[in-house]
Amino acid sequence: MTKQLLSIPEAARVLAVPESWLRERVRLRRVPHRRLGKHVRFTAQDLEHIVEQAAQQVVPRRRTVRRWPAPG
């Protein structure tokens, strides 16, 4: 039962995000990860979950209608 564990730089490359983005989310405990001593590692399932989380957070922006004051 061997699972491949990825480091932060490796996982960031797979996810196509900056390492700093991934490190910050690990620090805030917003993404699933494993700690082996002081080392942070990710499984393939962790990466899939991160992608799913990101897809769920995309919400279309509401358009704001600007109303100018009536003259006079």
Coordinates of N, CA and C in Angstrom, one line a residue:
M1 N 0.8 -1.2 0.0 CA 0.0 0.0 0.0 C 0.9 1.2 0.0
T2 N 1.4 1.6 -1.2 CA 2.3 2.8 -1.3 C 1.5 3.9 -1.9
K3 N 1.4 5.0 -1.2 CA 0.8 6.2 -1.8 C 1.9 7.2 -2.0
Q4 N 1.9 7.8 -3.2 CA 2.9 8.8 -3.5 C 2.5 10.1 -2.8
L5 N 3.4 10.7 -2.1 CA 3.2 11.9 -1.4 C 4.0 13.0 -2.1
L6 N 3.4 14.1 -2.3 CA 4.0 15.2 -3.0 C 4.4 16.4 -2.0
S7 N 5.5 17.0 -2.2 CA 5.9 18.1 -1.4 C 5.1 19.4 -1.9
I8 N 5.3 20.5 -1.2 CA 4.6 21.7 -1.6 C 5.0 22.1 -3.0
P9 N 6.3 22.2 -3.3 CA 6.6 22.6 -4.7 C 6.1 21.7 -5.8
E10 N 6.1 20.4 -5.5 CA 5.5 19.4 -6.5 C 4.0 19.6 -6.6
A11 N 3.3 19.7 -5.5 CA 1.9 19.9 -5.5 C 1.5 21.2 -6.2
A12 N 2.2 22.2 -6.0 CA 2.0 23.5 -6.6 C 2.1 23.4 -8.1
R13 N 3.1 22.7 -8.5 CA 3.3 22.5 -10.0 C 2.1 21.7 -10.6
V14 N 1.7 20.7 -9.9 CA 0.6 19.9 -10.4 C -0.7 20.7 -10.5
L15 N -0.9 21.6 -9.5 CA -2.1 22.4 -9.4 C -2.0 23.7 -10.3
A16 N -0.8 24.0 -10.7 CA -0.5 25.2 -11.5 C -0.8 26.4 -10.7
V17 N -0.4 26.4 -9.5 CA -0.5 27.6 -8.6 C 0.8 28.0 -8.0
P18 N 1.0 29.2 -7.6 CA 2.3 29.6 -6.9 C 2.5 28.8 -5.6
E19 N 3.7 28.5 -5.3 CA 4.0 27.8 -4.0 C 3.5 28.6 -2.8
S20 N 3.6 29.9 -2.9 CA 3.2 30.8 -1.8 C 1.7 30.7 -1.6
W21 N 0.9 30.5 -2.6 CA -0.5 30.4 -2.5 C -0.9 29.1 -1.7
L22 N -0.2 28.0 -2.1 CA -0.4 26.7 -1.4 C 0.1 26.8 0.0
R23 N 1.3 27.4 0.3 CA 1.8 27.5 1.6 C 0.8 28.2 2.5
E24 N 0.3 29.3 2.0 CA -0.6 30.2 2.8 C -1.9 29.4 3.2
R25 N -2.4 28.6 2.3 CA -3.6 27.8 2.6 C -3.3 26.7 3.5
V26 N -2.1 26.1 3.5 CA -1.7 25.1 4.4 C -1.6 25.8 5.8
R27 N -1.0 26.9 5.9 CA -0.8 27.6 7.1 C -2.2 27.9 7.8
L28 N -3.1 28.3 7.0 CA -4.5 28.6 7.5 C -5.4 27.4 7.6
R29 N -4.8 26.2 7.3 CA -5.5 25.0 7.3 C -6.8 25.0 6.5
R30 N -6.7 25.5 5.3 CA -7.8 25.6 4.3 C -7.8 24.5 3.3
V31 N -6.7 23.8 3.2 CA -6.6 22.7 2.2 C -6.1 21.4 2.9
P32 N -6.6 20.3 2.5 CA -6.2 19.0 3.1 C -4.7 18.8 2.8
H33 N -4.0 18.3 3.8 CA -2.6 18.0 3.7 C -2.2 17.0 4.8
R34 N -1.0 16.5 4.7 CA -0.4 15.6 5.8 C 0.9 16.3 6.3
R35 N 1.1 16.1 7.6 CA 2.4 16.6 8.2 C 3.1 15.3 8.6
L36 N 4.4 15.3 8.1 CA 5.3 14.2 8.5 C 6.4 14.9 9.3
G37 N 6.3 15.0 10.6 CA 7.2 15.9 11.3 C 7.0 17.3 10.9
K38 N 8.1 18.0 10.4 CA 7.9 19.4 10.0 C 7.6 19.5 8.5
H39 N 7.5 18.4 7.8 CA 7.3 18.4 6.4 C 5.8 18.3 6.0
V40 N 5.4 19.0 5.0 CA 4.0 19.0 4.6 C 4.0 18.2 3.3
R41 N 3.0 17.3 3.2 CA 2.9 16.4 2.0 C 1.4 16.3 1.6
F42 N 1.2 16.0 0.3 CA -0.1 15.9 -0.3 C -0.3 14.6 -1.0
T43 N -1.4 14.0 -0.8 CA -1.8 12.8 -1.6 C -2.5 13.2 -2.9
A44 N -2.7 12.3 -3.8 CA -3.5 12.6 -5.0 C -4.9 13.0 -4.6
Q45 N -5.4 12.3 -3.6 CA -6.8 12.6 -3.2 C -6.9 14.0 -2.6
D46 N -5.8 14.5 -1.9 CA -5.8 15.8 -1.3 C -5.9 16.8 -2.5
L47 N -5.1 16.6 -3.5 CA -5.1 17.5 -4.7 C -6.4 17.6 -5.3
E48 N -7.1 16.4 -5.5 CA -8.4 16.4 -6.1 C -9.4 17.2 -5.3
H49 N -9.3 17.1 -3.9 CA -10.2 17.8 -3.0 C -9.9 19.3 -3.2
I50 N -8.7 19.7 -3.3 CA -8.3 21.2 -3.4 C -9.0 21.7 -4.7
V51 N -8.9 20.9 -5.8 CA -9.5 21.4 -7.1 C -11.0 21.5 -6.9
E52 N -11.6 20.5 -6.3 CA -13.1 20.5 -6.1 C -13.5 21.8 -5.2
Q53 N -12.7 22.0 -4.2 CA -13.0 23.2 -3.4 C -12.9 24.5 -4.2
A54 N -11.9 24.6 -5.0 CA -11.7 25.8 -5.8 C -12.9 26.0 -6.8
A55 N -13.3 24.9 -7.4 CA -14.4 24.9 -8.3 C -15.7 25.4 -7.7
Q56 N -15.9 25.0 -6.4 CA -17.2 25.3 -5.7 C -17.2 26.8 -5.3
Q57 N -16.0 27.4 -5.1 CA -15.9 28.7 -4.7 C -16.1 29.8 -5.8
V58 N -16.1 29.3 -7.0 CA -16.3 30.3 -8.1 C -17.8 30.6 -8.2
V59 N -18.1 31.9 -7.9 CA -19.4 32.4 -8.0 C -19.5 33.6 -8.9
P60 N -20.4 33.6 -9.8 CA -20.4 34.8 -10.7 C -20.7 36.1 -10.0
R61 N -20.0 37.1 -10.4 CA -20.2 38.4 -9.8 C -21.5 39.0 -10.2
R62 N -22.1 39.7 -9.3 CA -23.4 40.4 -9.6 C -23.0 41.7 -10.3
R63 N -23.7 42.0 -11.3 CA -23.4 43.3 -11.9 C -24.0 44.4 -11.1
T64 N -23.3 45.5 -11.0 CA -23.8 46.6 -10.2 C -24.3 47.7 -11.2
V65 N -25.5 48.1 -11.0 CA -26.0 49.2 -11.9 C -25.7 50.5 -11.2
R66 N -25.0 51.4 -11.9 CA -24.7 52.7 -11.3 C -25.8 53.6 -11.7
R67 N -26.3 54.3 -10.7 CA -27.4 55.2 -10.9 C -26.9 56.6 -10.6
W68 N -27.0 57.4 -11.6 CA -26.5 58.8 -11.5 C -27.7 59.7 -10.9
P69 N -27.3 60.6 -10.1 CA -28.4 61.4 -9.5 C -29.1 62.2 -10.6
A70 N -30.4 62.4 -10.5 CA -31.1 63.2 -11.5 C -30.7 64.6 -11.4
P71 N -30.6 65.3 -12.6 CA -30.2 66.7 -12.6 C -31.2 67.6 -12.0
G72 N -30.8 68.6 -11.2 CA -31.7 69.6 -10.8 C -32.0 69.5 -9.4

